[in-house]
Coordinates of C-alpha atoms in Angstrom, one line a residue:
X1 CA -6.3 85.1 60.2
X2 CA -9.3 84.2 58.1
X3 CA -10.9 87.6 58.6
X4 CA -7.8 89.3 57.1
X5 CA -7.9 87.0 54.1
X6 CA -11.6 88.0 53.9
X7 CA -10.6 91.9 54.0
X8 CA -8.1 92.0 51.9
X9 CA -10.2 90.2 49.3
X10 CA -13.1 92.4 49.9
X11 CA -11.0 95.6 49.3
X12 CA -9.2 94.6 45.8
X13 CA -12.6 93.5 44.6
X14 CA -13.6 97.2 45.6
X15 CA -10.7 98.3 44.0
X16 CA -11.7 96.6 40.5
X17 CA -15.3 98.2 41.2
X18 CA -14.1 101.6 41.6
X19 CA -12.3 101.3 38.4
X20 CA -15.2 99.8 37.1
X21 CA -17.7 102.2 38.4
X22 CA -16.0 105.2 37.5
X23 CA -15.0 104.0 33.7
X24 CA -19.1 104.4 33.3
X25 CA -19.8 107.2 34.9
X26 CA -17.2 109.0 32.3
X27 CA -18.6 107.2 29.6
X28 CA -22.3 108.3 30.7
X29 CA -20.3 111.9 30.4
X30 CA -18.7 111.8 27.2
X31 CA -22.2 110.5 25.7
X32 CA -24.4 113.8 27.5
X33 CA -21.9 115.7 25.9
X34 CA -21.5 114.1 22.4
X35 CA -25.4 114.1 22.2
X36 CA -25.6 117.9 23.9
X37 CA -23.0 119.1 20.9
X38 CA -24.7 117.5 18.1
X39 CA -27.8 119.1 18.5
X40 CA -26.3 122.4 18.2
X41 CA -24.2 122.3 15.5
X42 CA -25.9 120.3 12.9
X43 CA -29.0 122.5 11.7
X44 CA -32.3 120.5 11.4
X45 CA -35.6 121.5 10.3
X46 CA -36.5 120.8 13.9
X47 CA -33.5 122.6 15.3
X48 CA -33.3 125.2 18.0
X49 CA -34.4 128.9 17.1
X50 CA -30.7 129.2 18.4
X51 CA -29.4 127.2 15.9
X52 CA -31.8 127.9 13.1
X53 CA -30.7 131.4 13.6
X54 CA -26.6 130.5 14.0
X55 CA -26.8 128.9 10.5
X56 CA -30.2 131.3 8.8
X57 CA -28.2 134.1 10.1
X58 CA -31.9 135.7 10.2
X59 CA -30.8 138.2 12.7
X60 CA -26.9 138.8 12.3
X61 CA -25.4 141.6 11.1
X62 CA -21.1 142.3 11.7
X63 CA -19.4 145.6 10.9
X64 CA -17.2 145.8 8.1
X65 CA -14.5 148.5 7.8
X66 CA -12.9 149.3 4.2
X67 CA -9.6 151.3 3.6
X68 CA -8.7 153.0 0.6
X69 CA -4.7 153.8 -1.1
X70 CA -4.7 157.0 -2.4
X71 CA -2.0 158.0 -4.8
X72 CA -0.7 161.1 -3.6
X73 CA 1.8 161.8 -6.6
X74 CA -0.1 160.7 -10.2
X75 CA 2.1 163.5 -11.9
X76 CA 5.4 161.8 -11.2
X77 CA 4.0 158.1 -11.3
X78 CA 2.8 158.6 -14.9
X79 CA 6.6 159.8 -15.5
X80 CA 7.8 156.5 -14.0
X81 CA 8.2 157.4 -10.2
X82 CA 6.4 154.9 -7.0
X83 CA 3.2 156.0 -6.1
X84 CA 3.0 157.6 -3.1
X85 CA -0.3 156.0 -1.1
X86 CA -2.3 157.2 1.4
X87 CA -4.6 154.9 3.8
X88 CA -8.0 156.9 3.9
X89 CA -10.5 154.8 6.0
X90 CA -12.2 153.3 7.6
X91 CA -15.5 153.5 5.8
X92 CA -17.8 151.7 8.2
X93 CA -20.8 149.4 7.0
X94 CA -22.8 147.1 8.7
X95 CA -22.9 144.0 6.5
X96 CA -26.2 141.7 7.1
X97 CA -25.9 138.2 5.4
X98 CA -29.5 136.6 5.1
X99 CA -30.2 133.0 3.6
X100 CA -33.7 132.2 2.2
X101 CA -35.2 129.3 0.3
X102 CA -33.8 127.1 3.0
X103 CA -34.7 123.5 2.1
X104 CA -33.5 120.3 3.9
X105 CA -32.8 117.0 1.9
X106 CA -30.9 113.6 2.7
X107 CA -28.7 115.5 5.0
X108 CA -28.2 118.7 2.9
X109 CA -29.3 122.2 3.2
X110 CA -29.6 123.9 -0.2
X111 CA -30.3 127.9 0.4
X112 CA -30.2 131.1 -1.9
X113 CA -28.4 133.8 -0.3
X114 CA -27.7 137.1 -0.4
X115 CA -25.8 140.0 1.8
X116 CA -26.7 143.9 2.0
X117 CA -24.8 146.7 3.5
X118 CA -25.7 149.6 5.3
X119 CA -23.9 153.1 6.3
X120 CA -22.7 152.9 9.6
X121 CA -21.9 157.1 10.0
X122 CA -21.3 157.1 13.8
X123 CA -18.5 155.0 12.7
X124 CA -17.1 156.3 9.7
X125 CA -15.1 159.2 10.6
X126 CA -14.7 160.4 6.9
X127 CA -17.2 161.6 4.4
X128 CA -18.4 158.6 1.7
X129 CA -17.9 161.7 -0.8
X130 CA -14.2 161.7 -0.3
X131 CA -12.2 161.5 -3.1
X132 CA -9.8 158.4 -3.7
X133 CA -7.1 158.7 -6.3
X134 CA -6.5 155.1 -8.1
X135 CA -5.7 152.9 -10.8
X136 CA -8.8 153.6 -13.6
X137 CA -9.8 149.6 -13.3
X138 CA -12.6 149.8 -16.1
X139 CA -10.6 151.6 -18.6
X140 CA -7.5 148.9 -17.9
X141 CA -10.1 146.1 -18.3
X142 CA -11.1 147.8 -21.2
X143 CA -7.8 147.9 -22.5
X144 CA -6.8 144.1 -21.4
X145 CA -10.3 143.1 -23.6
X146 CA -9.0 144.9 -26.5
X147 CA -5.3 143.9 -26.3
X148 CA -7.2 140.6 -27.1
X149 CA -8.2 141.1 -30.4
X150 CA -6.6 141.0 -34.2
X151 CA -3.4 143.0 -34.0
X152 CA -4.7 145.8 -36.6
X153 CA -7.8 146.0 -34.8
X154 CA -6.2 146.2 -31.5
X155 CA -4.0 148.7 -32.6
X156 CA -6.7 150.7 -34.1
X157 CA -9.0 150.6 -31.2
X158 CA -6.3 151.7 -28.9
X159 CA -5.1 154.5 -30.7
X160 CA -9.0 155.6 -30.7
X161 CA -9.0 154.6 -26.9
X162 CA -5.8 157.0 -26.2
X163 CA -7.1 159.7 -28.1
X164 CA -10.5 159.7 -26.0
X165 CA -8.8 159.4 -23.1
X166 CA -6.9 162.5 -23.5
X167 CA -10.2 164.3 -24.9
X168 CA -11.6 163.4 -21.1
X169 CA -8.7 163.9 -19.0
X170 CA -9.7 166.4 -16.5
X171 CA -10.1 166.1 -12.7
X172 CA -11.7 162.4 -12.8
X173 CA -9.5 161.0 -15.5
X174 CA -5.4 161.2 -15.7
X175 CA -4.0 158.4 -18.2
X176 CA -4.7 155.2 -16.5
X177 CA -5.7 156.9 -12.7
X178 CA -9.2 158.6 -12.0
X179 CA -10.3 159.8 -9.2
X180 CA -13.8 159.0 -7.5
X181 CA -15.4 158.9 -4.4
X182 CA -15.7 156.4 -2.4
X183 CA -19.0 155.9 -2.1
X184 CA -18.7 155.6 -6.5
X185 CA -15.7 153.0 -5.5
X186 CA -17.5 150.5 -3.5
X187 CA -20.8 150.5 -4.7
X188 CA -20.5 151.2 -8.8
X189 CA -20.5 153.9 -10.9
X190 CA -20.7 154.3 -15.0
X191 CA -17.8 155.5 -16.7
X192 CA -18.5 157.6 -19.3
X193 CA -15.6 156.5 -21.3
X194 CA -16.4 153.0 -21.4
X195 CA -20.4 154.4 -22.7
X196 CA -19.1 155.5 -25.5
X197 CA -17.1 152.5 -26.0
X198 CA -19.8 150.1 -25.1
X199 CA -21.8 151.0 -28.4
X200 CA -19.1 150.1 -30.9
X201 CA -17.8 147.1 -28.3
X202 CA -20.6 145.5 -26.3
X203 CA -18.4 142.9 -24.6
X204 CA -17.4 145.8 -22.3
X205 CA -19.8 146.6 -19.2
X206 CA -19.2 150.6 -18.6
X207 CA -20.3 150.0 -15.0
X208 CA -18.2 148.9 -12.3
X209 CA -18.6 148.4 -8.8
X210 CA -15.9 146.3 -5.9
X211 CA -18.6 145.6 -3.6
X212 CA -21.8 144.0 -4.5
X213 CA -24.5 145.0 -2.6
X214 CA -28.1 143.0 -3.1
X215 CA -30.7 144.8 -2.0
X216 CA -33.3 142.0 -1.4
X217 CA -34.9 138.2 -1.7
X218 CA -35.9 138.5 -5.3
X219 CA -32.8 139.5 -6.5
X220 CA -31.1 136.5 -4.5
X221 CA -33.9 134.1 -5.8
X222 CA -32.0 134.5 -9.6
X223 CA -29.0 133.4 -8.1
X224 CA -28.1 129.7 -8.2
X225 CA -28.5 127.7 -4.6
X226 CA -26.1 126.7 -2.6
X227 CA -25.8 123.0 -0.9
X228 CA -23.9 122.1 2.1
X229 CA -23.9 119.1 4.1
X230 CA -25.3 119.3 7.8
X231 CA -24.1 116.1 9.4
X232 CA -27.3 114.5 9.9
X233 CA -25.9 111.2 8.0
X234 CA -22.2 111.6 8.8
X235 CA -21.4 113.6 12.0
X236 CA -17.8 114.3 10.3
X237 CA -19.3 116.2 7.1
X238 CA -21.0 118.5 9.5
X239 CA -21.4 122.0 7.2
X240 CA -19.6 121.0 4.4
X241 CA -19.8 122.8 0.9
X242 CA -21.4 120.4 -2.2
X243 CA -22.5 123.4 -4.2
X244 CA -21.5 126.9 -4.7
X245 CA -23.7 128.9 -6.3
X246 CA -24.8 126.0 -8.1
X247 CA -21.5 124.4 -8.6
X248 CA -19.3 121.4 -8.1
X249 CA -16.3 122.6 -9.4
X250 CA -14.3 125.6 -11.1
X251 CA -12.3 124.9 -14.2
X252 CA -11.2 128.5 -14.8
X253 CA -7.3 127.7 -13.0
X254 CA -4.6 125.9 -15.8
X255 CA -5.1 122.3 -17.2
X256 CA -5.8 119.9 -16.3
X257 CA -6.8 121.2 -13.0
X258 CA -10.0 121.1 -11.9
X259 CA -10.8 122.6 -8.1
X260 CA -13.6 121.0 -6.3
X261 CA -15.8 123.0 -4.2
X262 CA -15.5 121.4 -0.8
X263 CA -14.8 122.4 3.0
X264 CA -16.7 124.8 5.3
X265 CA -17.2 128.4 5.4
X266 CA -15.9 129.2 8.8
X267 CA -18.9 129.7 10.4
X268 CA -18.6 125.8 12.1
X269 CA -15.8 122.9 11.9
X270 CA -16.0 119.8 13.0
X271 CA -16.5 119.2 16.9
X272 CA -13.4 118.2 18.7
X273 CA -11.0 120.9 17.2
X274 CA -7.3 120.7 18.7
X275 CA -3.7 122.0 18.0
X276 CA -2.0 121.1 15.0
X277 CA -5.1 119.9 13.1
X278 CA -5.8 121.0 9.4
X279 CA -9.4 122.5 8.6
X280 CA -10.3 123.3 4.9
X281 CA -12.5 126.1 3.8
X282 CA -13.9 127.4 0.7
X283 CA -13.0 130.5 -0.5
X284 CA -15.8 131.9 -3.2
X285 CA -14.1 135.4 -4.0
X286 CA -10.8 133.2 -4.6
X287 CA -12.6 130.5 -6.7
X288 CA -11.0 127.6 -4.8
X289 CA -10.3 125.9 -1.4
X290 CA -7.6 126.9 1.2
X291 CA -6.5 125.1 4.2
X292 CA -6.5 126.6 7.7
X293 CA -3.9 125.7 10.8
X294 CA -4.6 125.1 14.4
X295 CA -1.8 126.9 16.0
X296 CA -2.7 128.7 19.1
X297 CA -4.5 128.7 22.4
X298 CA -6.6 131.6 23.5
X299 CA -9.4 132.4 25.2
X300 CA -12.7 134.4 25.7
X301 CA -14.7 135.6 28.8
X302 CA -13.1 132.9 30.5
X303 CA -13.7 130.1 27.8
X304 CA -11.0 128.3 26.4
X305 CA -10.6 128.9 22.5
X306 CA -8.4 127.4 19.4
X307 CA -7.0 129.8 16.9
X308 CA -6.8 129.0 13.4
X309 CA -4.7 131.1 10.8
X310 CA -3.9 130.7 6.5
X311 CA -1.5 127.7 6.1
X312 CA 2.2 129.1 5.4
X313 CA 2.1 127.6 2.1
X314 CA -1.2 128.8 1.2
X315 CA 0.8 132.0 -0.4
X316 CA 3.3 129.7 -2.5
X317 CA 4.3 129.9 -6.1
X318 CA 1.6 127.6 -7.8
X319 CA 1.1 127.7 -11.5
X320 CA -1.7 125.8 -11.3
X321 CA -3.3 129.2 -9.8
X322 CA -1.4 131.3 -12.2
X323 CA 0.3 132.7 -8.7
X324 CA 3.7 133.5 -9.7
X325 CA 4.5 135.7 -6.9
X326 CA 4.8 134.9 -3.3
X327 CA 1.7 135.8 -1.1
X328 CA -0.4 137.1 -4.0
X329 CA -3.7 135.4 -5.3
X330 CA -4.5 135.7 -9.1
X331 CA -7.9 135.9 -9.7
X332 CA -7.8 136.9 -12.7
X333 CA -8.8 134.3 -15.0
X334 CA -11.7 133.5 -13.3
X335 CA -12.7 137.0 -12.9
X336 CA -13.0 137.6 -16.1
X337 CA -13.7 134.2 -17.6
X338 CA -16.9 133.0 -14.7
X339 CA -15.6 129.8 -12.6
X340 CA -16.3 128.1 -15.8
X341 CA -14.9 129.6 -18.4
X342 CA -11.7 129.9 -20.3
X343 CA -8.4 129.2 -18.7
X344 CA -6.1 132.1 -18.5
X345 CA -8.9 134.7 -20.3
X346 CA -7.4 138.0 -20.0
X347 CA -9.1 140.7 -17.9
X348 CA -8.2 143.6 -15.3
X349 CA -5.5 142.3 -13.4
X350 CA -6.5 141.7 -10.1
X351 CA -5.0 139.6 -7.1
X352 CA -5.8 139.0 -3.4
X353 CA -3.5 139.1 -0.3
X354 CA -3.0 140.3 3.4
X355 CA -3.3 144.0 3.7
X356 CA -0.2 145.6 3.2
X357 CA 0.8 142.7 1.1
X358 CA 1.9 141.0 5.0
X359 CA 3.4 137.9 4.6
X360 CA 3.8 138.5 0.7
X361 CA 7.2 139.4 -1.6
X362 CA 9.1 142.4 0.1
X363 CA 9.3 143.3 -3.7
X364 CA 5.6 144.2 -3.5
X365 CA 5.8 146.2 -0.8
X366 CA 9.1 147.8 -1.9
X367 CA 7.0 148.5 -4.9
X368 CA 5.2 151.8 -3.4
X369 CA 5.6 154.3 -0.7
X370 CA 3.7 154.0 2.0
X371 CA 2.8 150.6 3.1
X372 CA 3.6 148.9 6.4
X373 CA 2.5 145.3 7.7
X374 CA 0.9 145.5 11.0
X375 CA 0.3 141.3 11.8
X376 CA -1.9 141.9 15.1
X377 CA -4.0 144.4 12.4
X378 CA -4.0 142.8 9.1
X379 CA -3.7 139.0 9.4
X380 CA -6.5 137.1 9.5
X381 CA -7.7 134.5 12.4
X382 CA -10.7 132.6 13.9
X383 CA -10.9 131.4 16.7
X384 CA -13.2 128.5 17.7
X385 CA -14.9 126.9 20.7
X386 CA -12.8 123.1 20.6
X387 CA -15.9 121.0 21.6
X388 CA -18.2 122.4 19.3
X389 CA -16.2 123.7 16.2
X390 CA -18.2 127.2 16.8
X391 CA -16.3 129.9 15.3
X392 CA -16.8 132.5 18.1
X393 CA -14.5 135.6 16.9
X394 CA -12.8 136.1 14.0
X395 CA -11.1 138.8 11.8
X396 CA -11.5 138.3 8.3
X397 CA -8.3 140.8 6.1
X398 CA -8.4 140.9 2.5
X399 CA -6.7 143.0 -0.2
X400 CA -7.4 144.0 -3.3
X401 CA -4.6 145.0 -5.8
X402 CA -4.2 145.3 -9.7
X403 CA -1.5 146.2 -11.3
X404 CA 0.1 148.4 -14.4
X405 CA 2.8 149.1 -16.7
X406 CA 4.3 150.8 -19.6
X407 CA 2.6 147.8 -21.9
X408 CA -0.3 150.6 -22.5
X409 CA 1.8 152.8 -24.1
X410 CA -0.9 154.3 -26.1
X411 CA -2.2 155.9 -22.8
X412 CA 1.1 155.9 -20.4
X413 CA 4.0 154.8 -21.5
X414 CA 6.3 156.1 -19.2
X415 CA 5.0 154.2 -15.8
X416 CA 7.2 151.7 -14.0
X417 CA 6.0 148.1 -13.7
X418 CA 3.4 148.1 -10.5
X419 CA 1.1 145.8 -8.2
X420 CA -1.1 148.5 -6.8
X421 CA -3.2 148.2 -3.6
X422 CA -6.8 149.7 -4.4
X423 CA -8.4 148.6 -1.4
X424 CA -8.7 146.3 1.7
X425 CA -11.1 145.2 4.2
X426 CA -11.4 144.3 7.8
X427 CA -14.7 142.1 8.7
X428 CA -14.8 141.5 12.6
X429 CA -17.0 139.9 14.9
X430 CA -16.9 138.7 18.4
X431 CA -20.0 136.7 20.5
X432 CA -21.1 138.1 23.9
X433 CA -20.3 137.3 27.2
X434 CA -24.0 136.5 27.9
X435 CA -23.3 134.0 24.6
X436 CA -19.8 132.7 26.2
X437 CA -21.6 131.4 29.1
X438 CA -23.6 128.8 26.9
X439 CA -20.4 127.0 26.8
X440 CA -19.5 126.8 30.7
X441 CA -21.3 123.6 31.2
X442 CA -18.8 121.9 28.7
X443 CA -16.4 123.4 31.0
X444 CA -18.0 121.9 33.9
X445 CA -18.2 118.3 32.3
X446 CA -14.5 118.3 31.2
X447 CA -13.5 119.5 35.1
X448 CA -15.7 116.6 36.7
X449 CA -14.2 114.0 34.4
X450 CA -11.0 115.2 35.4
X451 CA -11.5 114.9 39.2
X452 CA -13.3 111.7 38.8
X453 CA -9.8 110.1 36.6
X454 CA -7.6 112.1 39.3
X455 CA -9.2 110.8 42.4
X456 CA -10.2 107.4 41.2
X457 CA -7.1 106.3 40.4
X458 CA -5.9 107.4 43.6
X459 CA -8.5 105.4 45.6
X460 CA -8.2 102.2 43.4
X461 CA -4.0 102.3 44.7
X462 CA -5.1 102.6 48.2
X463 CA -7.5 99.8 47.8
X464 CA -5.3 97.3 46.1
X465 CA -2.7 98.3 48.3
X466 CA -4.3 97.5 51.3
X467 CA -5.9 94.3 50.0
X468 CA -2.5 92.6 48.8
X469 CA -1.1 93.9 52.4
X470 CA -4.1 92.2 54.0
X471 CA -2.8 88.8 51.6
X472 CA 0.3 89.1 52.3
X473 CA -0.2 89.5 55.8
X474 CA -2.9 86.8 56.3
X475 CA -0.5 84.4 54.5
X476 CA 3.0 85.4 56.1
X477 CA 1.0 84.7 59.9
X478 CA -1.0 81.2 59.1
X479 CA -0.2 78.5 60.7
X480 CA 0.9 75.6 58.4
X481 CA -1.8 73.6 59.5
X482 CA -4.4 76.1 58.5
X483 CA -3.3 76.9 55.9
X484 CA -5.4 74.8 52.9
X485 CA -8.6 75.7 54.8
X486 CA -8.0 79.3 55.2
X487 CA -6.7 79.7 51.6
X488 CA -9.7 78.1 50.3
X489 CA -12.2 79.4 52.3
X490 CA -11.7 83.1 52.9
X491 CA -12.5 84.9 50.2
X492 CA -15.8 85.2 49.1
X493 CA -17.0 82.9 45.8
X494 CA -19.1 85.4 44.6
X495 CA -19.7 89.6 44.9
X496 CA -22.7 91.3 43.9
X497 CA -22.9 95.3 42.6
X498 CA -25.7 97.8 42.0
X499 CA -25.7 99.3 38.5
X500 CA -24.3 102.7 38.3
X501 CA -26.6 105.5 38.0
X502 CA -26.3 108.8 37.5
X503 CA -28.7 112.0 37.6
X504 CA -29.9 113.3 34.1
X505 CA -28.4 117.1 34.0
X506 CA -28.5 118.1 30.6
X507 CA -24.9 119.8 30.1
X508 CA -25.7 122.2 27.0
X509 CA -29.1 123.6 27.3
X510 CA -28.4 125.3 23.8
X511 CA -26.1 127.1 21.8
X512 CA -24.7 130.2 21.8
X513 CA -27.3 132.6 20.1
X514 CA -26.2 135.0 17.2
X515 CA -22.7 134.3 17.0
X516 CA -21.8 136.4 13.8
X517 CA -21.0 134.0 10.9
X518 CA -17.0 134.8 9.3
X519 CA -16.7 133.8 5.6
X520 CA -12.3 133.7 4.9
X521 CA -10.6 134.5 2.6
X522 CA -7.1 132.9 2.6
X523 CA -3.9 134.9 1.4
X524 CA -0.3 134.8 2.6
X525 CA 0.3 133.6 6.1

């Protein structure tokens, strides 16, 4: 029975080979893919014109769709009713975000940048002349600015305020409402009121705009750099913040706190992004970080996705914010103070949230006529390619609100207490299917690794199997007297391999091209 001794040998050192084999073969796989991934996502002055232009965003441009809340009913609201609101929109831009002055250092990228906007008409289905009844947000910061002087002189430059205010009221000007277009809304206007005011109070800026729009590379050559970190040294820092517009930290929010610019911008996490993982991102029009969930599975043209939505608790009372009401972002302080000014400086109030204050205080909503949360339409997600941390689609929701009350009495006494929505937005983007099929081969590598394990393991049980049958059998039929010269002599004293090989298929030729960069802002979940 020597030659079943010599089988059944034979085929459990095949089994341990098999195992063997196949261990390196996926190992050879995971290291194609780990080297295929990093060389798309961390930008290098050597990089890709793919990448260079994923990160540059030299040619990207994503449309950008902006709602307005028109008060239907000033009349009654300045006698103390809810203003009645009507949604006019969408007023459709193309928004083009372009970095310039891109300079590579000791794993950094520092960069000015700077985003312009133009009309998108075939898109808009409203005029940009149509009128937009609201909260008169220069004339309130006007009146915050002076609430913050001497009492006499407060009260003397008030009662001059309320006098000129009823000298202009008119069509454009009713208390503390005007109406504009807007066109004047979005992209600036100068009151008149706050002219005449400028000259005897020079702290106040009599123009005001919600959307700033720079129209080219000198004007985003003033502005201080930004720095992020690529991952060259460190693959887990891979585009992380380390300066925002020069800066390492704000220290605007309520001592002692002091909020460290850190995380990414949503344009790229870190490669291997899975369920239930946190991801941090800064947040420059909220002057501070927030913290993003993976939640969700999805998909796109057939390529397997992650979904990442606002923490829950993002939206939570924190004085340290000065946010005293659920789901609603004070900005403020730093709005009126710079990210590193004065704690708590007054200013226009303003705050941040989910359109139609979703996710927010009921009381908020309650507040007004005319609001309804719509989740699938106004909550904001981004959804990422796991093996890369590419942010492929995304839906950026953001609303802006101030509020007013009877503390103005000069002007309108009578109002009720109200956090008013002025405006919100609604940035989409969404890559290709051409751009989807860049990421197939990863799809290819993770279904081979998974037939290899599958299979493998299969053959290695059949092998071992067999062998220790072979043993077993070999030593249940030996004859006693054979039995020392069989066991010592049948299986082999030695086993020689060839070294696994495998053909060099590069898995990720290159990234996906274009894919349109999605900056977050965090509010309620």
């Amino acid at each position: 029975m020597r030659w079943a001794y010599a089988l059944g040998g034979s085929l459990l050192v095949l089994a341990f080979l098999a195992g063997f084999g196949v261990d390196r073969v996926v190992q050879e796989i995971d290291r194609r893919v780990e080297s295929a991934i990093s060389e798309q996502v961390i930008w290098r002055p050597d990089s890709p014109p793919s990448v260079h232009d994923r990160y540059a965003a030299t040619n990207a441009s994503v449309h950008v769709r902006y709602y307005f809340f028109s008060i239907t009913n000033v009349v009654d609201v300045r006698a103390g009713a809810k203003p009645v609101l009507e949604e006019i929109g969408p007023f459709t831009y193309t928004k083009h975000a372009i970095k310039q002055g891109i300079t590579f250092l000791n794993g950094t990228v520092s960069f000015h940048d700077y985003t312009y906007y133009l009309p998108c008409p075939e898109l808009t289905p409203l005029s940009p002349d149509t009128p937009i009844t609201t909260l008169n947000l220069p004339l309130v910061g006007a009146l915050e600015k002076i609430g913050g002087y001497a009492p006499a002189s407060a009260a003397r430059w008030l009662s001059w305020l309320a006098r000129a205010v009823e000298a202009w009221s008119g069509a454009d000007v009713e208390g503390l409402f005007t109406t504009r277009s807007a066109r004047e809304l979005l992209w600036g206007y100068d009151d008149p009121l706050l002219k005449r005011l400028h000259w005897f109070a020079p702290g106040l800026d009599p123009h005001f705009t919600i959307v700033h729009n720079i129209s080219g590379a000198a004007a985003a050559a003033t502005r201080p750099a930004n720095v992020m970190a690529t991952g060259a040294r460190d693959p887990g820092e891979v585009w992380q913040a380390r300066e925002w517009r020069g800066l390492t930290r704000v220290t605007a929010w309520a001592p002692p706190h002091v909020e460290r610019v850190r995380g990414g911008d949503g344009l790229q996490f870190q490669p291997g992004v899975a369920l239930g993982q946190s991801h941090v991102v800064w947040v420059g029009e909220a002057f501070r970080a927030a913290t993003l969930l993976a939640q969700e599975e999805t998909s796109l043209h057939g390529v397997p996705l992650i979904r990442l939505r606002t923490d829950p608790h993002q939206g939570d009372i924190n004085p340290t914010y000065f946010q005293y009401i659920q789901g609603l972002m004070n900005i403020t302080g730093p709005m009126a103070s710079g990210p590193l000014g004065q704690a708590g400086k007054t200013g226009p109030p303003l705050f941040l949230s989910m359109p139609h204050y979703c996710g927010a205080d009921p009381a908020l909503a309650a507040g007004v006529v005319g609001l309804k949360c719509d989740p699938a339409r106004h909550k904001l997600h981004l959804d990422v390619e796991p093996h890369t941390g590419i942010t492929v689609r995304g839906a950026r929701r953001i609303q802006l609100s101030s509020w007013f009350g009877p503390r103005w009495k000069p002007i309108d006494g009578g109002v009720t207490p109200t956090y008013l929505p002025i405006f919100w937005a609604d940035e989409a983007s969404e890559a290709s299917k051409e751009q989807m099929q860049l990421f197939k081969p990863l799809l290819r590598a993770d279904q081979a690794k998974a037939l290899l394990i599958h299979w493998h393991w299969h053959l290695v049980a059949a092998l071992t199997t067999a062998g220790a049958a072979l043993l077993v059998l070999a030593a249940t039929l030996t004859p006693p007297e054979e039995a020392g010269v069989t066991r010592a002599g049948a299986l082999p004293s030695r086993v020689t391999t060839g070294e696994v090989d495998m053909e060099a298929v590069p898995l990720l030729d290159q990234g996906p091209e274009e894919i349109q960069p999605v900056v977050v802002v965090p509010g309620s979940p």
